[in-house]
């Protein structure tokens, strides 16, 4: 499974941005896709997660502001970020947990990071 992230950019506080993550490869093997972020000097943290069944989970810090959705026809997931705050500034990464049938394991793939900068 390969992932290609896009979107991001710079906005003022209160603004919105939309991130997209396109998956390719054996997408039927994907169990869940997540968005993570890493701010300078901080550990990478999970922001939002969507399972193969469509259920979503969000970090407390983004609940009510971020929405994750998927477009199965395009093998794409979207992270809509509203009411952005300066503390949302980070590099955002998408990841996919998928079943490697050949190896008999669960693997994780990462997309390239995309920068989100929110100014006050």
mmCIF file of C-alpha atoms in Angstrom:
data_model
loop_
_atom_site.group_PDB
_atom_site.id
_atom_site.type_symbol
_atom_site.label_atom_id
_atom_site.label_comp_id
_atom_site.label_asym_id
_atom_site.label_seq_id
_atom_site.Cartn_x
_atom_site.Cartn_y
_atom_site.Cartn_z
ATOM 1 C CA UNK A 1 0.000 0.000 0.000
ATOM 2 C CA UNK A 2 1.316 3.420 -0.970
ATOM 3 C CA UNK A 3 -0.050 6.739 0.214
ATOM 4 C CA UNK A 4 0.072 10.183 -1.334
ATOM 5 C CA UNK A 5 -0.886 13.109 0.859
ATOM 6 C CA UNK A 6 -1.837 16.523 -0.450
ATOM 7 C CA UNK A 7 -3.324 19.743 0.800
ATOM 8 C CA UNK A 8 -2.103 21.774 3.713
ATOM 9 C CA UNK A 9 -0.758 25.282 3.587
ATOM 10 C CA UNK A 10 -0.920 28.412 5.680
ATOM 11 C CA UNK A 11 -4.027 29.989 7.157
ATOM 12 C CA UNK A 12 -4.980 32.369 9.895
ATOM 13 C CA UNK A 13 -6.553 31.168 13.100
ATOM 14 C CA UNK A 14 -10.189 30.303 12.594
ATOM 15 C CA UNK A 15 -9.632 29.285 9.011
ATOM 16 C CA UNK A 16 -10.025 25.929 7.314
ATOM 17 C CA UNK A 17 -7.855 23.533 5.377
ATOM 18 C CA UNK A 18 -8.490 20.223 3.691
ATOM 19 C CA UNK A 19 -6.007 17.379 3.544
ATOM 20 C CA UNK A 20 -6.301 14.463 1.189
ATOM 21 C CA UNK A 21 -4.635 11.055 1.258
ATOM 22 C CA UNK A 22 -4.830 8.816 -1.800
ATOM 23 C CA UNK A 23 -4.080 5.123 -1.392
ATOM 24 C CA UNK A 24 -2.823 2.778 -4.079
ATOM 25 C CA UNK A 25 -1.825 -0.853 -4.172
ATOM 26 C CA UNK A 26 -3.922 -3.565 -2.555
ATOM 27 C CA UNK A 27 -6.317 -1.111 -0.932
ATOM 28 C CA UNK A 28 -8.717 -3.889 -0.009
ATOM 29 C CA UNK A 29 -6.154 -4.989 2.560
ATOM 30 C CA UNK A 30 -6.361 -1.702 4.464
ATOM 31 C CA UNK A 31 -7.759 -2.025 7.984
ATOM 32 C CA UNK A 32 -7.594 1.615 8.966
ATOM 33 C CA UNK A 33 -6.210 4.943 7.807
ATOM 34 C CA UNK A 34 -5.062 7.589 10.186
ATOM 35 C CA UNK A 35 -3.862 11.156 10.162
ATOM 36 C CA UNK A 36 -0.977 11.980 12.457
ATOM 37 C CA UNK A 37 0.823 15.216 13.094
ATOM 38 C CA UNK A 38 4.180 16.225 14.470
ATOM 39 C CA UNK A 39 4.990 19.681 15.695
ATOM 40 C CA UNK A 40 8.597 20.841 16.131
ATOM 41 C CA UNK A 41 10.104 19.319 19.228
ATOM 42 C CA UNK A 42 7.112 17.117 19.880
ATOM 43 C CA UNK A 43 6.258 13.496 19.309
ATOM 44 C CA UNK A 44 4.050 12.412 16.482
ATOM 45 C CA UNK A 45 0.460 12.138 17.622
ATOM 46 C CA UNK A 46 -2.675 10.578 16.222
ATOM 47 C CA UNK A 47 -5.223 13.140 15.070
ATOM 48 C CA UNK A 48 -7.964 11.068 13.470
ATOM 49 C CA UNK A 49 -8.587 7.507 12.413
ATOM 50 C CA UNK A 50 -11.098 5.831 10.138
ATOM 51 C CA UNK A 51 -11.592 2.088 10.074
ATOM 52 C CA UNK A 52 -12.456 -0.096 7.117
ATOM 53 C CA UNK A 53 -15.978 -0.175 8.513
ATOM 54 C CA UNK A 54 -16.182 3.598 8.410
ATOM 55 C CA UNK A 55 -16.063 4.371 12.115
ATOM 56 C CA UNK A 56 -13.977 7.364 13.114
ATOM 57 C CA UNK A 57 -12.050 8.417 16.182
ATOM 58 C CA UNK A 58 -10.525 11.777 16.942
ATOM 59 C CA UNK A 59 -8.026 13.184 19.358
ATOM 60 C CA UNK A 60 -9.723 15.258 22.046
ATOM 61 C CA UNK A 61 -7.861 18.327 20.845
ATOM 62 C CA UNK A 62 -9.566 18.248 17.441
ATOM 63 C CA UNK A 63 -13.021 16.881 18.245
ATOM 64 C CA UNK A 64 -15.734 19.085 16.849
ATOM 65 C CA UNK A 65 -13.307 20.856 14.527
ATOM 66 C CA UNK A 66 -11.839 18.137 12.318
ATOM 67 C CA UNK A 67 -13.792 15.640 10.265
ATOM 68 C CA UNK A 68 -12.366 12.601 8.534
ATOM 69 C CA UNK A 69 -14.206 11.000 5.657
ATOM 70 C CA UNK A 70 -13.453 8.626 2.830
ATOM 71 C CA UNK A 71 -14.206 8.295 -0.838
ATOM 72 C CA UNK A 72 -14.068 4.568 -1.519
ATOM 73 C CA UNK A 73 -14.441 5.011 -5.270
ATOM 74 C CA UNK A 74 -11.279 7.101 -5.339
ATOM 75 C CA UNK A 75 -9.444 5.212 -2.576
ATOM 76 C CA UNK A 76 -9.040 8.512 -0.817
ATOM 77 C CA UNK A 77 -9.563 9.875 2.667
ATOM 78 C CA UNK A 78 -10.144 13.497 3.511
ATOM 79 C CA UNK A 79 -9.378 15.413 6.676
ATOM 80 C CA UNK A 80 -11.450 18.589 6.814
ATOM 81 C CA UNK A 81 -9.966 20.945 9.377
ATOM 82 C CA UNK A 82 -12.090 23.858 10.558
ATOM 83 C CA UNK A 83 -11.633 26.476 13.254
ATOM 84 C CA UNK A 84 -7.899 26.001 13.071
ATOM 85 C CA UNK A 85 -5.734 27.141 15.941
ATOM 86 C CA UNK A 86 -2.033 28.024 16.065
ATOM 87 C CA UNK A 87 -1.453 24.861 18.080
ATOM 88 C CA UNK A 88 -2.612 22.833 15.073
ATOM 89 C CA UNK A 89 0.578 23.875 13.305
ATOM 90 C CA UNK A 90 2.515 20.729 12.423
ATOM 91 C CA UNK A 91 3.544 18.399 9.665
ATOM 92 C CA UNK A 92 0.610 16.102 8.977
ATOM 93 C CA UNK A 93 1.072 12.518 7.830
ATOM 94 C CA UNK A 94 -1.404 9.911 6.703
ATOM 95 C CA UNK A 95 -0.821 6.267 7.464
ATOM 96 C CA UNK A 96 -2.490 2.993 6.613
ATOM 97 C CA UNK A 97 -2.538 -0.201 8.621
ATOM 98 C CA UNK A 98 -2.963 -3.102 6.265
ATOM 99 C CA UNK A 99 -2.825 -6.866 6.239
ATOM 100 C CA UNK A 100 0.187 -8.303 4.471
ATOM 101 C CA UNK A 101 -1.267 -11.647 3.434
ATOM 102 C CA UNK A 102 2.043 -12.957 2.132
ATOM 103 C CA UNK A 103 3.974 -12.196 5.298
ATOM 104 C CA UNK A 104 1.020 -12.938 7.554
ATOM 105 C CA UNK A 105 1.491 -9.691 9.433
ATOM 106 C CA UNK A 106 -0.076 -6.278 9.788
ATOM 107 C CA UNK A 107 2.023 -3.567 8.221
ATOM 108 C CA UNK A 108 1.920 0.231 8.286
ATOM 109 C CA UNK A 109 2.611 2.545 5.396
ATOM 110 C CA UNK A 110 3.190 6.282 5.630
ATOM 111 C CA UNK A 111 2.566 9.042 3.187
ATOM 112 C CA UNK A 112 4.882 12.003 2.895
ATOM 113 C CA UNK A 113 4.194 14.818 5.305
ATOM 114 C CA UNK A 114 2.366 17.984 4.445
ATOM 115 C CA UNK A 115 2.875 21.207 6.361
ATOM 116 C CA UNK A 116 -0.007 22.987 8.056
ATOM 117 C CA UNK A 117 0.746 26.402 9.497
ATOM 118 C CA UNK A 118 -1.827 28.401 11.443
ATOM 119 C CA UNK A 119 -0.975 31.971 12.340
ATOM 120 C CA UNK A 120 -2.585 33.936 15.129
#
